[in-house]
PDB file of C-alpha atoms in Angstrom:
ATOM      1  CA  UNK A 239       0.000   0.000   0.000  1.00  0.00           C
ATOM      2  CA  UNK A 240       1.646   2.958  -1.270  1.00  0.00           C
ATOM      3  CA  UNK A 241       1.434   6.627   0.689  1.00  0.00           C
ATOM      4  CA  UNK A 242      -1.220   8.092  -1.373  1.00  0.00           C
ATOM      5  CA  UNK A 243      -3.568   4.765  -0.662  1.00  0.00           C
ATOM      6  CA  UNK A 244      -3.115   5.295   2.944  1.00  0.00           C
ATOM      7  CA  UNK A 245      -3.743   9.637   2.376  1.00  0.00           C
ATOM      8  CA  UNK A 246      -7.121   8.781   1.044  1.00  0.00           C
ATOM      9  CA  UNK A 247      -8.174   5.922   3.251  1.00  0.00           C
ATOM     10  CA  UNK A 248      -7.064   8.466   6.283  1.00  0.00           C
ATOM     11  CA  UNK A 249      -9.214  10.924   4.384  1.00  0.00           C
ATOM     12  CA  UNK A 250     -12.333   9.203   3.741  1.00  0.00           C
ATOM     13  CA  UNK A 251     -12.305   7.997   7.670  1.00  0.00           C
ATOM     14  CA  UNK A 252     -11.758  11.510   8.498  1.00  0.00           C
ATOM     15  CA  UNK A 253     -15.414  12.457   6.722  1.00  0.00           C
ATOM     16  CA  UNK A 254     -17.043   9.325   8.164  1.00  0.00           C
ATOM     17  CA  UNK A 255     -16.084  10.368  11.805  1.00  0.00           C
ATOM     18  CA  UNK A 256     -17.744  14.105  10.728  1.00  0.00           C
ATOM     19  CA  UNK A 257     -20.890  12.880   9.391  1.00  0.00           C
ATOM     20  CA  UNK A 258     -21.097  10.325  12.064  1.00  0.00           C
ATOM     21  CA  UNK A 259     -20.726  13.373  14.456  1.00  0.00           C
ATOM     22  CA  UNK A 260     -23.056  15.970  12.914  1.00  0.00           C
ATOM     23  CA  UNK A 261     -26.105  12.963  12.830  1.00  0.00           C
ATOM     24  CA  UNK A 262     -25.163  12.944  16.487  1.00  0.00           C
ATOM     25  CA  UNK A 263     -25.583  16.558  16.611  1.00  0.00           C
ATOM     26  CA  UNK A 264     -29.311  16.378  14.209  1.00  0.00           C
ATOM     27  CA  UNK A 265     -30.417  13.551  16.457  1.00  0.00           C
ATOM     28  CA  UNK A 266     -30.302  15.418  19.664  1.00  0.00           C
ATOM     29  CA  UNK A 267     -31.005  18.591  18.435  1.00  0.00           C
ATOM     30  CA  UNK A 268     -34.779  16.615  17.106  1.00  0.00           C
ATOM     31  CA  UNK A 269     -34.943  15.259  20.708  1.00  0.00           C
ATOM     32  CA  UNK A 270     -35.021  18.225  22.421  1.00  0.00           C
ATOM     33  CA  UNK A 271     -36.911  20.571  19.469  1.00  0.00           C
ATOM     34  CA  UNK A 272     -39.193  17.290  17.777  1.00  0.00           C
ATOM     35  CA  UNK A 273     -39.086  16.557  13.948  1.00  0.00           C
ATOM     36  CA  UNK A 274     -41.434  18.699  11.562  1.00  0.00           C
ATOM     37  CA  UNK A 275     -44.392  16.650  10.475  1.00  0.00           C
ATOM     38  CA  UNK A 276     -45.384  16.500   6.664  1.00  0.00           C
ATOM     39  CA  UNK A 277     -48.712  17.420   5.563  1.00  0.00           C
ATOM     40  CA  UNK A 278     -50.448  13.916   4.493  1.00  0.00           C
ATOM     41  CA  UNK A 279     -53.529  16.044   2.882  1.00  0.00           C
ATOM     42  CA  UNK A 280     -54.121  14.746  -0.571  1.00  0.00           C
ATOM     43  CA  UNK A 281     -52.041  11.865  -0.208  1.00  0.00           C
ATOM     44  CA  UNK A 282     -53.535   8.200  -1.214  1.00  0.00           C
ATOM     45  CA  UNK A 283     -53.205   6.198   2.105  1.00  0.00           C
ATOM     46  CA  UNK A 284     -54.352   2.275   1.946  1.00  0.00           C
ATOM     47  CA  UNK A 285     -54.292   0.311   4.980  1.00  0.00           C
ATOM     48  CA  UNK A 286     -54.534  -3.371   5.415  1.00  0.00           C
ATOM     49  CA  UNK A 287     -56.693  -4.631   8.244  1.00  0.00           C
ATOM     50  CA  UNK A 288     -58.792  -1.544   8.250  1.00  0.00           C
ATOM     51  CA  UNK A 289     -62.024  -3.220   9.095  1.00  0.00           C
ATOM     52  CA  UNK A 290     -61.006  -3.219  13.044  1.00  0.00           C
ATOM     53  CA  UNK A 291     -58.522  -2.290  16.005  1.00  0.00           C
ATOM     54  CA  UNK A 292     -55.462  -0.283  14.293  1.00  0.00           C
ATOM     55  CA  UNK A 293     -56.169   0.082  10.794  1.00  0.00           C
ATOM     56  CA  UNK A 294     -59.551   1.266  11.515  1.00  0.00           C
ATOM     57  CA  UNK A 295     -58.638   4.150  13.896  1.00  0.00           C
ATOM     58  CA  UNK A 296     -55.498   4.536  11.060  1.00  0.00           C
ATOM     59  CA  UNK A 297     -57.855   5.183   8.507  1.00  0.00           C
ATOM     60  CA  UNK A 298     -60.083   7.615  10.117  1.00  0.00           C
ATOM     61  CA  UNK A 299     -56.932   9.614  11.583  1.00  0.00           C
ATOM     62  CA  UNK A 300     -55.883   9.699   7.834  1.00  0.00           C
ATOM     63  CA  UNK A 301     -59.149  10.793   6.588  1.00  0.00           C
ATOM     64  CA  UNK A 302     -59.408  13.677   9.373  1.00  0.00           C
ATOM     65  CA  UNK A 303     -56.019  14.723   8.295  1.00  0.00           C
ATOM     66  CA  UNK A 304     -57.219  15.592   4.436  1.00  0.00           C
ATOM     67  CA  UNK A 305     -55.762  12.596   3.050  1.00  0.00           C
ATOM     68  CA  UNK A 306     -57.465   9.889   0.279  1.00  0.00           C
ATOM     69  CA  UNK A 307     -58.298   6.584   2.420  1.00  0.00           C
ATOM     70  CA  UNK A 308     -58.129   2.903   0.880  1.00  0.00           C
ATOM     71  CA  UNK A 309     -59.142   0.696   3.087  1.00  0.00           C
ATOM     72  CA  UNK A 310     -58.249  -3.088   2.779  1.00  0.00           C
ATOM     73  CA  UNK A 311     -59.436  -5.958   4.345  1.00  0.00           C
ATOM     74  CA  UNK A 312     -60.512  -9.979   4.166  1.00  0.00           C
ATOM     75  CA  UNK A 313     -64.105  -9.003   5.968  1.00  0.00           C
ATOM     76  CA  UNK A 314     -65.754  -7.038   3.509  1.00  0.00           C
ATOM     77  CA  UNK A 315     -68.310  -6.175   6.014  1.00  0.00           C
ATOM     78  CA  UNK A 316     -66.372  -4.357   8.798  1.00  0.00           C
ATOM     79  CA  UNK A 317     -63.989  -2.643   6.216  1.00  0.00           C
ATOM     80  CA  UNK A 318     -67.304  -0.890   4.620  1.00  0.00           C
ATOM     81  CA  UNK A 319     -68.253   0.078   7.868  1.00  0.00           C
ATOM     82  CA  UNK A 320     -64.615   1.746   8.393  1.00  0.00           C
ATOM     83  CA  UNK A 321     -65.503   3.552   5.196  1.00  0.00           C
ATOM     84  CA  UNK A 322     -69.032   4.884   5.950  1.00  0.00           C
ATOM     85  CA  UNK A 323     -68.085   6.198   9.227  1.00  0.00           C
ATOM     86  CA  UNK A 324     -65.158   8.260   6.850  1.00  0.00           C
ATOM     87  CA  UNK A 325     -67.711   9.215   4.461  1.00  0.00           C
ATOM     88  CA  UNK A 326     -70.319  10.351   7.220  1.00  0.00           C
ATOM     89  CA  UNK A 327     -67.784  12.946   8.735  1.00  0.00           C
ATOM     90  CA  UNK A 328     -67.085  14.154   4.955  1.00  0.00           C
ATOM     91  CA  UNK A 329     -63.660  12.658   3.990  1.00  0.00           C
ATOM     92  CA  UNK A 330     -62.587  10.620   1.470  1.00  0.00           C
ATOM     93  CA  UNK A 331     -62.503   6.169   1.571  1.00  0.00           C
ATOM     94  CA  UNK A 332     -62.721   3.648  -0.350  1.00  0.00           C
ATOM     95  CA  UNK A 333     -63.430  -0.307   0.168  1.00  0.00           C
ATOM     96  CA  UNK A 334     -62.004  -2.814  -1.334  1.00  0.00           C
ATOM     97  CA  UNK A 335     -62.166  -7.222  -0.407  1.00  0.00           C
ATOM     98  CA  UNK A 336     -58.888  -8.234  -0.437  1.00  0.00           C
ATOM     99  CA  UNK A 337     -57.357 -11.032   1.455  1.00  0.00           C
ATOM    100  CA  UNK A 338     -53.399 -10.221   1.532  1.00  0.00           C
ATOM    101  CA  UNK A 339     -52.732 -14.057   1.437  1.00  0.00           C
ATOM    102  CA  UNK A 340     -53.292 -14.324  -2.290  1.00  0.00           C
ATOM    103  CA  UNK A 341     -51.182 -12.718  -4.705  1.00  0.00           C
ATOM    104  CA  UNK A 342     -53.716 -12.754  -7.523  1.00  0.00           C
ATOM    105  CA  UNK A 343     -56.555 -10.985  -5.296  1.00  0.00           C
ATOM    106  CA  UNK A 344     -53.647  -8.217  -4.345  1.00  0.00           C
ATOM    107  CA  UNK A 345     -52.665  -7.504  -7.694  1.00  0.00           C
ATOM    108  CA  UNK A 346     -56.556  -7.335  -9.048  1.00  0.00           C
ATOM    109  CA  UNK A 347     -57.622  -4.953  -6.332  1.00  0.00           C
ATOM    110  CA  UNK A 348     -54.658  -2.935  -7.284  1.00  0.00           C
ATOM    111  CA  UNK A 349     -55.402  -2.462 -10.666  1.00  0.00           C
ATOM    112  CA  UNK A 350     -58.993  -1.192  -9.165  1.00  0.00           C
ATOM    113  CA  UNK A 351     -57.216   1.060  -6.710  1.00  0.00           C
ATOM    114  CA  UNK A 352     -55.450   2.587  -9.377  1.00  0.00           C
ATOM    115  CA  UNK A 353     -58.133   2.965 -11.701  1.00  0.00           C
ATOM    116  CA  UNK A 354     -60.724   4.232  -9.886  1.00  0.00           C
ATOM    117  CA  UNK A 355     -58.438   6.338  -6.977  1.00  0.00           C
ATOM    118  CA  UNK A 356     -55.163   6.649  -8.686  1.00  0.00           C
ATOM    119  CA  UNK A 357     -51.578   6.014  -7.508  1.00  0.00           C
ATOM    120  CA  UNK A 358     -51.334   5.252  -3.943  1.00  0.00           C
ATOM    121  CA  UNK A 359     -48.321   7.333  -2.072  1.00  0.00           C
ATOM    122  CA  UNK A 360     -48.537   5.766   1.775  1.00  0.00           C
ATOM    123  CA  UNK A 361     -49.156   2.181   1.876  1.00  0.00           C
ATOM    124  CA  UNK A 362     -49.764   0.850   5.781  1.00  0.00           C
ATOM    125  CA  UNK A 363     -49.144  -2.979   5.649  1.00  0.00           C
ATOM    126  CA  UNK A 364     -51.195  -3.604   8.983  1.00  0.00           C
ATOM    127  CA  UNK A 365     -53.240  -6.760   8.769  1.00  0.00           C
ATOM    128  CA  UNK A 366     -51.685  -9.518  11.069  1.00  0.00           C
ATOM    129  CA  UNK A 367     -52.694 -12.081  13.295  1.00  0.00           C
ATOM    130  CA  UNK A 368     -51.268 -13.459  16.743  1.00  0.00           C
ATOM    131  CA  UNK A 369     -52.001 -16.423  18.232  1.00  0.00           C
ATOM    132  CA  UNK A 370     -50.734 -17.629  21.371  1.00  0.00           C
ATOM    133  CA  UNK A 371     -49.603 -20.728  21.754  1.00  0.00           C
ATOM    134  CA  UNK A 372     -46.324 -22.918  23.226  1.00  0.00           C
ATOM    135  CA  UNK A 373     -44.274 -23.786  20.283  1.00  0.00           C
ATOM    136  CA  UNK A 374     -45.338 -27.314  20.177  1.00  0.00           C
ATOM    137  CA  UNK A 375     -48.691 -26.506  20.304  1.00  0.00           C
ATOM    138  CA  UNK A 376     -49.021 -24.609  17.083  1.00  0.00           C
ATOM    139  CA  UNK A 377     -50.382 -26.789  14.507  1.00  0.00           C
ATOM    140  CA  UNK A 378     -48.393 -26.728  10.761  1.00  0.00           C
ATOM    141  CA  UNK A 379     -51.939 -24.985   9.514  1.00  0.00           C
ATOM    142  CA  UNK A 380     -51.294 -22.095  11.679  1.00  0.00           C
ATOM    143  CA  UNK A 381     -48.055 -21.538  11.340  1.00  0.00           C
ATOM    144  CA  UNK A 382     -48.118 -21.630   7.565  1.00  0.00           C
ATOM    145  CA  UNK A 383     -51.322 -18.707   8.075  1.00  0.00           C
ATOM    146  CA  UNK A 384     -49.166 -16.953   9.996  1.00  0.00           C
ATOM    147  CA  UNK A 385     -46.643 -16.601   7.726  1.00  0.00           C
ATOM    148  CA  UNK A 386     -48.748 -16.137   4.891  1.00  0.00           C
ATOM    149  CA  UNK A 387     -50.531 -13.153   6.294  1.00  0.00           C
ATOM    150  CA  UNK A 388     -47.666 -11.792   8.579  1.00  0.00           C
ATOM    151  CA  UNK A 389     -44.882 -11.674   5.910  1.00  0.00           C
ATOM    152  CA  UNK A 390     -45.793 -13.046   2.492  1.00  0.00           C
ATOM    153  CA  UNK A 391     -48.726 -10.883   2.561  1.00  0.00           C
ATOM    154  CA  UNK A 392     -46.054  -7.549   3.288  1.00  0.00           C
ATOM    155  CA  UNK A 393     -44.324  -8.876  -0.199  1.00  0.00           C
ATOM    156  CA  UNK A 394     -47.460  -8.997  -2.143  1.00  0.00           C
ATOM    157  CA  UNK A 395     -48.366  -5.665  -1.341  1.00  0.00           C
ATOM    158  CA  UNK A 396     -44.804  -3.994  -2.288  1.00  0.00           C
ATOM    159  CA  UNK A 397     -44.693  -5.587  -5.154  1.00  0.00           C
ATOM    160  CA  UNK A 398     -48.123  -4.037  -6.259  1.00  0.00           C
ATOM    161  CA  UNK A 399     -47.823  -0.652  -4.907  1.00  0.00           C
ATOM    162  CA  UNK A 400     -43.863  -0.359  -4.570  1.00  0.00           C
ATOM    163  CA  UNK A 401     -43.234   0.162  -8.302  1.00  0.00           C
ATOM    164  CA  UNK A 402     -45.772   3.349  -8.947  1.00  0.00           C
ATOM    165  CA  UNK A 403     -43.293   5.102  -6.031  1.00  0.00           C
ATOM    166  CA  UNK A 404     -40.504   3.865  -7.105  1.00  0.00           C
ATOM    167  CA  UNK A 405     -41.325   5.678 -11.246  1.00  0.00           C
ATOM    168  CA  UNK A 406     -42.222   8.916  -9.072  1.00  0.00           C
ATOM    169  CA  UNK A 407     -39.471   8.175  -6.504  1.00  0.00           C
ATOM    170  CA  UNK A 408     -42.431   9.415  -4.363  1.00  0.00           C
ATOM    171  CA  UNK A 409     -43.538   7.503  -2.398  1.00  0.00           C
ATOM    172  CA  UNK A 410     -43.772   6.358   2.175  1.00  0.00           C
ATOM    173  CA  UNK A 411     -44.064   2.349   3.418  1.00  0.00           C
ATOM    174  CA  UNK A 412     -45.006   1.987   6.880  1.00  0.00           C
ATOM    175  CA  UNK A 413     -44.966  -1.701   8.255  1.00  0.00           C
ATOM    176  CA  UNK A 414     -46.229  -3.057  11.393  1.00  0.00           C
ATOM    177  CA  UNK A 415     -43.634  -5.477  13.475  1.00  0.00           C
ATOM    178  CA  UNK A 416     -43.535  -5.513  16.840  1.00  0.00           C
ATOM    179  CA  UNK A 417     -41.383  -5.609  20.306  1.00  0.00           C
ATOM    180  CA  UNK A 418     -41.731  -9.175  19.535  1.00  0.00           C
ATOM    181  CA  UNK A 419     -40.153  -8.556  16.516  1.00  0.00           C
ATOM    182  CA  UNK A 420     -37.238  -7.459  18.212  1.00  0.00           C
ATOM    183  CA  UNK A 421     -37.337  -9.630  21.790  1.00  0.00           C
ATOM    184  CA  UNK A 422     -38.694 -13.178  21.647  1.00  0.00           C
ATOM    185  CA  UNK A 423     -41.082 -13.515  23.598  1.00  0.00           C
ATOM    186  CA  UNK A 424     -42.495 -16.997  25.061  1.00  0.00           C
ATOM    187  CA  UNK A 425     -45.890 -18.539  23.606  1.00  0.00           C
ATOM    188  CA  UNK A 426     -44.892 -16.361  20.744  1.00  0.00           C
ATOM    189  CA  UNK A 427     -41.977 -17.633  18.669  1.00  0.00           C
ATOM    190  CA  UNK A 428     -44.106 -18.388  15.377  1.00  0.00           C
ATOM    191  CA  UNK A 429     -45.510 -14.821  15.635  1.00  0.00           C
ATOM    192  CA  UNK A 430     -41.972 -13.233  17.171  1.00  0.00           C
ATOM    193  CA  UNK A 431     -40.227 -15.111  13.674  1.00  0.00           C
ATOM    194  CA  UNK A 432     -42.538 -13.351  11.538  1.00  0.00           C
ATOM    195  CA  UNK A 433     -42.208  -9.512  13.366  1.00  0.00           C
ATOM    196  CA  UNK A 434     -38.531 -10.365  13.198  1.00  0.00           C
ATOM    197  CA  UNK A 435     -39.027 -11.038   9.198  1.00  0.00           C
ATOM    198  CA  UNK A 436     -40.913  -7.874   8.866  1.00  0.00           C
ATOM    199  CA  UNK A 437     -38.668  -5.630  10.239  1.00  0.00           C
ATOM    200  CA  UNK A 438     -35.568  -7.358   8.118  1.00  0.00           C
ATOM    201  CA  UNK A 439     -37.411  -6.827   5.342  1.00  0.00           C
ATOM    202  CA  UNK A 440     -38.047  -3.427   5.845  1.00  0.00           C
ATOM    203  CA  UNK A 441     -34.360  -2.419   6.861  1.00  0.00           C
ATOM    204  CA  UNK A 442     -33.173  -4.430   3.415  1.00  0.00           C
ATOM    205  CA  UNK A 443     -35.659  -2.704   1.401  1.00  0.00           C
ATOM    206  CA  UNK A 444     -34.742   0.936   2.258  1.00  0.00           C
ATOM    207  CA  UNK A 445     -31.273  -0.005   1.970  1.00  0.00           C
ATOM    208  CA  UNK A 446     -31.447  -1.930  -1.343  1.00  0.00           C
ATOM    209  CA  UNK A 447     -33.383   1.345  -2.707  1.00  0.00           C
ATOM    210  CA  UNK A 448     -30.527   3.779  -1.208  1.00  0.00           C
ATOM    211  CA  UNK A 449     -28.110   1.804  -3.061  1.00  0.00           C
ATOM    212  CA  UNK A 450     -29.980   0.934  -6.375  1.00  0.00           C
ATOM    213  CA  UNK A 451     -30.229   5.228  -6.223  1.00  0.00           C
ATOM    214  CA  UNK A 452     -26.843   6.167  -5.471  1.00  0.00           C
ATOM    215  CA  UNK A 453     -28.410   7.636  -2.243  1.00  0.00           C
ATOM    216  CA  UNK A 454     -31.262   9.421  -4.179  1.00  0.00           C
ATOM    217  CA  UNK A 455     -33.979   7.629  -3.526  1.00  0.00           C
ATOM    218  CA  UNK A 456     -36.816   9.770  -1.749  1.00  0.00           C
ATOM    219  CA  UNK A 457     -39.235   6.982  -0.530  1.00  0.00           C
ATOM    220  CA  UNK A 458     -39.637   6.905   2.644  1.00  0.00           C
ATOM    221  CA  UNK A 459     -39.665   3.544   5.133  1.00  0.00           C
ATOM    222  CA  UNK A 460     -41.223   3.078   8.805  1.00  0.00           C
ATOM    223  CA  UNK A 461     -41.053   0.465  11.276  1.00  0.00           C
ATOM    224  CA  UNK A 462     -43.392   0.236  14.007  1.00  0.00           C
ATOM    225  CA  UNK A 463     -42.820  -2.262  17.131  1.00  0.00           C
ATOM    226  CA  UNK A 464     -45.876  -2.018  19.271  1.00  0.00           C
ATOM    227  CA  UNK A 465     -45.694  -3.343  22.846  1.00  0.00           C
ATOM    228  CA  UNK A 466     -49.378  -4.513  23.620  1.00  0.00           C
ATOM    229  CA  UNK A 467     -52.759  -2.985  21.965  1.00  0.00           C
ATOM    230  CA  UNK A 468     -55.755  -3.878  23.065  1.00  0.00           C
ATOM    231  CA  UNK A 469     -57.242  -5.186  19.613  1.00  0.00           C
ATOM    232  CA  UNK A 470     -57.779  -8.288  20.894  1.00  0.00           C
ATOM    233  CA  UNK A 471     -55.595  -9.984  19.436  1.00  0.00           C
ATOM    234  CA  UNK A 472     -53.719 -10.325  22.523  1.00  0.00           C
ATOM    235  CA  UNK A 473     -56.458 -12.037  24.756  1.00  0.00           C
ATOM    236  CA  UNK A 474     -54.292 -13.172  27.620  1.00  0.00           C
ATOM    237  CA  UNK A 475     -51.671 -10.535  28.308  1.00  0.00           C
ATOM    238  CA  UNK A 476     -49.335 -11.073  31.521  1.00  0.00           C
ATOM    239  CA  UNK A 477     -48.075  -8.016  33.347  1.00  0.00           C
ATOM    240  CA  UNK A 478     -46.183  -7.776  36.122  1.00  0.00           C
ATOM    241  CA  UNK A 479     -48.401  -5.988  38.787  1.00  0.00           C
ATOM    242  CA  UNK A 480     -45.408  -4.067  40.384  1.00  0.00           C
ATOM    243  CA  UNK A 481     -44.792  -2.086  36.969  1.00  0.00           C
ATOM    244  CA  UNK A 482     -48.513  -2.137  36.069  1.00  0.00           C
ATOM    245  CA  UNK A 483     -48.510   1.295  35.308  1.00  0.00           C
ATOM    246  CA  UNK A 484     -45.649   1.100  32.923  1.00  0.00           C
ATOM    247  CA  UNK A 485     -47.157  -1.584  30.861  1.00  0.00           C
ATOM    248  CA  UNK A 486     -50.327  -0.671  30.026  1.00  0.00           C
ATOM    249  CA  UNK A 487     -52.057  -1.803  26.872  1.00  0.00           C
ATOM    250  CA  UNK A 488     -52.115   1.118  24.532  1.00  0.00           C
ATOM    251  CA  UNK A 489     -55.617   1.486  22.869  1.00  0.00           C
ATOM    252  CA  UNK A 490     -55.610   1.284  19.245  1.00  0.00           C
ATOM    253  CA  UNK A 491     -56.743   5.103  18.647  1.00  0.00           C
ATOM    254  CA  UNK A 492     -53.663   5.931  20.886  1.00  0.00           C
ATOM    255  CA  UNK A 493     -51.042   3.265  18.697  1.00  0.00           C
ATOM    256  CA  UNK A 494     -52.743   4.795  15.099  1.00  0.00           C
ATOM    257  CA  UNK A 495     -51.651   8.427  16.282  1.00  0.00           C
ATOM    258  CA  UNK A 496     -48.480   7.322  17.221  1.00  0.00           C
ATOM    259  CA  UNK A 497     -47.974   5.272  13.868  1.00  0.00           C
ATOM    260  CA  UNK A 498     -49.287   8.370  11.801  1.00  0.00           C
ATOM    261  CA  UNK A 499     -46.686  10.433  13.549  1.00  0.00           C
ATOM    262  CA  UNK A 500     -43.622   8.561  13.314  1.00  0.00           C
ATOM    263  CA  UNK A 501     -45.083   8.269   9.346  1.00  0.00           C
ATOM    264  CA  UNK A 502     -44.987  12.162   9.026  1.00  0.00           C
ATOM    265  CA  UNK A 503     -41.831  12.867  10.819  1.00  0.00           C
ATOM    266  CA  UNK A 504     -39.680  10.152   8.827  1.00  0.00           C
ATOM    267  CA  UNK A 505     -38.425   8.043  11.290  1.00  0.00           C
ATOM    268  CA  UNK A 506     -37.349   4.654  10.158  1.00  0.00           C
ATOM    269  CA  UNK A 507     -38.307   2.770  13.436  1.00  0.00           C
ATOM    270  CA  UNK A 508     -40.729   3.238  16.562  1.00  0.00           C
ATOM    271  CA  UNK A 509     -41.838   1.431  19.454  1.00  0.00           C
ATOM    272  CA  UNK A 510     -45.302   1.780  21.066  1.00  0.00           C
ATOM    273  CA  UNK A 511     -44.559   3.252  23.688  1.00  0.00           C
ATOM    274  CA  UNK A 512     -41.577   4.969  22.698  1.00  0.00           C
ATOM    275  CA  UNK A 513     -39.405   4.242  25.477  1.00  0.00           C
ATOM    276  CA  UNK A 514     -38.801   0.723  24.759  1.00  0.00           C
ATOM    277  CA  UNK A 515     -36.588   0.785  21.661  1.00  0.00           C
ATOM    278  CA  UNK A 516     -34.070   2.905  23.368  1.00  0.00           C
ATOM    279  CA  UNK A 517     -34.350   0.705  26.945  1.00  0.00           C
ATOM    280  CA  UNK A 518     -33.859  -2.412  24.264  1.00  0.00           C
ATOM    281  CA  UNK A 519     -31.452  -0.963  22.738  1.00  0.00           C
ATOM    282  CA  UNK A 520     -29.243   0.056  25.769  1.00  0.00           C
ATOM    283  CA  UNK A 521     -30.352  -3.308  27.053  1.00  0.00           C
ATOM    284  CA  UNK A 522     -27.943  -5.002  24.469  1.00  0.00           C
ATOM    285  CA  UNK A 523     -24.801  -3.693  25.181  1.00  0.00           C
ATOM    286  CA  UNK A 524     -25.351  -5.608  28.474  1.00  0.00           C
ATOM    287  CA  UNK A 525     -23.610  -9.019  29.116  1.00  0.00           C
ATOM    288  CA  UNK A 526     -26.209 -11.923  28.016  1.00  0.00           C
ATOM    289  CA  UNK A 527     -26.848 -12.836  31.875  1.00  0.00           C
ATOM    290  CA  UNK A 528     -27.931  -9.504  32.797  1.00  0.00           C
ATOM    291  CA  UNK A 529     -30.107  -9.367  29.858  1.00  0.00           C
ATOM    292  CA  UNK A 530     -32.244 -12.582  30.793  1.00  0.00           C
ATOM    293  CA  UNK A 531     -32.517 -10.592  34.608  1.00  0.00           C
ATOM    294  CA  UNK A 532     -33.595  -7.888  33.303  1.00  0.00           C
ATOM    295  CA  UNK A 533     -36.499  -9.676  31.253  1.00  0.00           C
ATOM    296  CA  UNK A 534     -36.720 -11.123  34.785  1.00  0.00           C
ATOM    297  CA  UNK A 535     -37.278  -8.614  36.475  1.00  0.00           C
ATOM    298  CA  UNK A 536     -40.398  -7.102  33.805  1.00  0.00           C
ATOM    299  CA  UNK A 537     -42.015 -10.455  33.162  1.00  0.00           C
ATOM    300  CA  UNK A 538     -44.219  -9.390  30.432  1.00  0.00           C
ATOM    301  CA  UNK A 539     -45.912 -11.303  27.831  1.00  0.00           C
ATOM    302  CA  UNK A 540     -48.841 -13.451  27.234  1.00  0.00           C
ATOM    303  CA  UNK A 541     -50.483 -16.334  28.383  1.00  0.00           C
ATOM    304  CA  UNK A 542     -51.175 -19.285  26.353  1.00  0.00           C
ATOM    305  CA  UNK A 543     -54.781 -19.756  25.162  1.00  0.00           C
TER     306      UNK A 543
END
């Protein structure tokens, strides 16, 4: 390795270590001051699972907030409902039938979407289901549903709706994972393997399309890991008494706000609430021991059904 090798390795360290420190700088100065949010009003929003819980309070939040709803979801009757209640404040929804399982019934209602709304610009991949059971006790049926609706179905819907953003490189993806999706939790390891899927899949994606676009590429990725929500999909949560108050169940009106803000402040990745990524994330550093004491000490989770 020759001098002038070593000159612009040296060099190109040199501007690492100052962008590293002025995203140090931008990152604190957001936590103290909070990001800007973007207007969503006009936007084309579809939601999966908008017929209850999340995606239901999701779309109406959208719809309040000016924007073009789509609302998706395998029981045609509660996802028209979602969409009258829209229509009877005044805003703007749509229904479609679509179960996110099958690729074919994906790609047909997006070739509706598209002709009768037009191109859609914030797609919430939502719909998800959790069942609760000790690994042994989940039958192959279920896991294979699981997997079909918790991940494949993610894949079906970007490849519909990805390609529009990508011609207008214009374009936001907001996924739902999960705290399981970053922690395992117990009676949950189908469920935990698919949240951990998701939020792979998200993190390769926005890097694939900064790469692909020489860092150009102005569509937008966010990650949401909820703790619990009281959809009821979690019918047998287990919370430690002594931090009861911590570990509340968020309600899905409060999780849909949340989501809708991360979405229109850019951030890549949120918990629900928002102090667990950064108590996870401090929690790793520690030695593995210390980590199983500290799960210990919360004993969280569910119960089997």
């Amino acid at each position: 390795m020759n001098a002038f090798n070593i000159i612009q390795i040296l060099l190109n360290v040199s501007r690492l270590i100052l962008q590293i420190l002025y995203y140090i700088c931008q990152s604190m100065y957001y936590s103290i001051f909070g990001l800007e949010e973007k207007n969503v009003n006009g936007e084309i929003v579809l939601i999966t699972g908008a017929g209850h819980g999340i995606g239901k309070e999701l779309a109406i939040q959208y719809a309040c907030l000016g924007a073009k709803v789509v609302c998706l979801d395998i029981n045609k009757q509660t996802n028209e409902l979602t969409a009258m209640e829209i229509k009877e404040i005044g805003k703007d929804a749509y229904a479609y039938e679509c179960d996110v399982t099958k690729k074919e019934d994906v790609f047909a209602v997006a070739k509706k979407v598209k002709e009768e709304v037009g191109d859609v610009t914030i797609l919430v991949n939502n719909a998800g289901i959790m069942p609760c059971y000790g690994f042994l006790d989940h039958t192959d049926d279920k896991i294979i549903q699981l997997f079909n609706i918790n991940v494949l179905g993610h894949f079906w819907m970007l490849q519909a709706y990805l390609p529009s953003m990508m011609k207008r490189n214009y374009g936001h993806i907001v996924a739902l994972s999960s705290l399981a999706g970053i922690v395992g939790f117990p009676y949950l390891i189908p469920y935990s393997a698919t949240k951990h899927a998701v939020q792979g899949m998200m993190d390769a994606l926005e890097t694939e399309l900064h790469v692909s676009n020489e860092g150009k590429s102005l569509i937008k990725f966010t990650t949401i890991c909820p703790y619990m929500v009281d959809t009821g999909l979690c019918k047998k949560p287990k919370i430690n008494k002594m931090l009861e108050m911590f570990l509340q169940l968020s309600s899905p009106k409060d999780a849909a706000t949340q989501i809708i803000k991360a979405q229109r402040q850019n951030i890549s990745i949120r918990s629900i609430p928002s102090f667990w990524l950064p108590l996870i994330r401090f929690g790793r550093i520690l030695p593995e021991n210390a980590q199983m004491a500290v799960k210990d000490f919360f004993d969280t989770g569910v119960v089997p059904e």
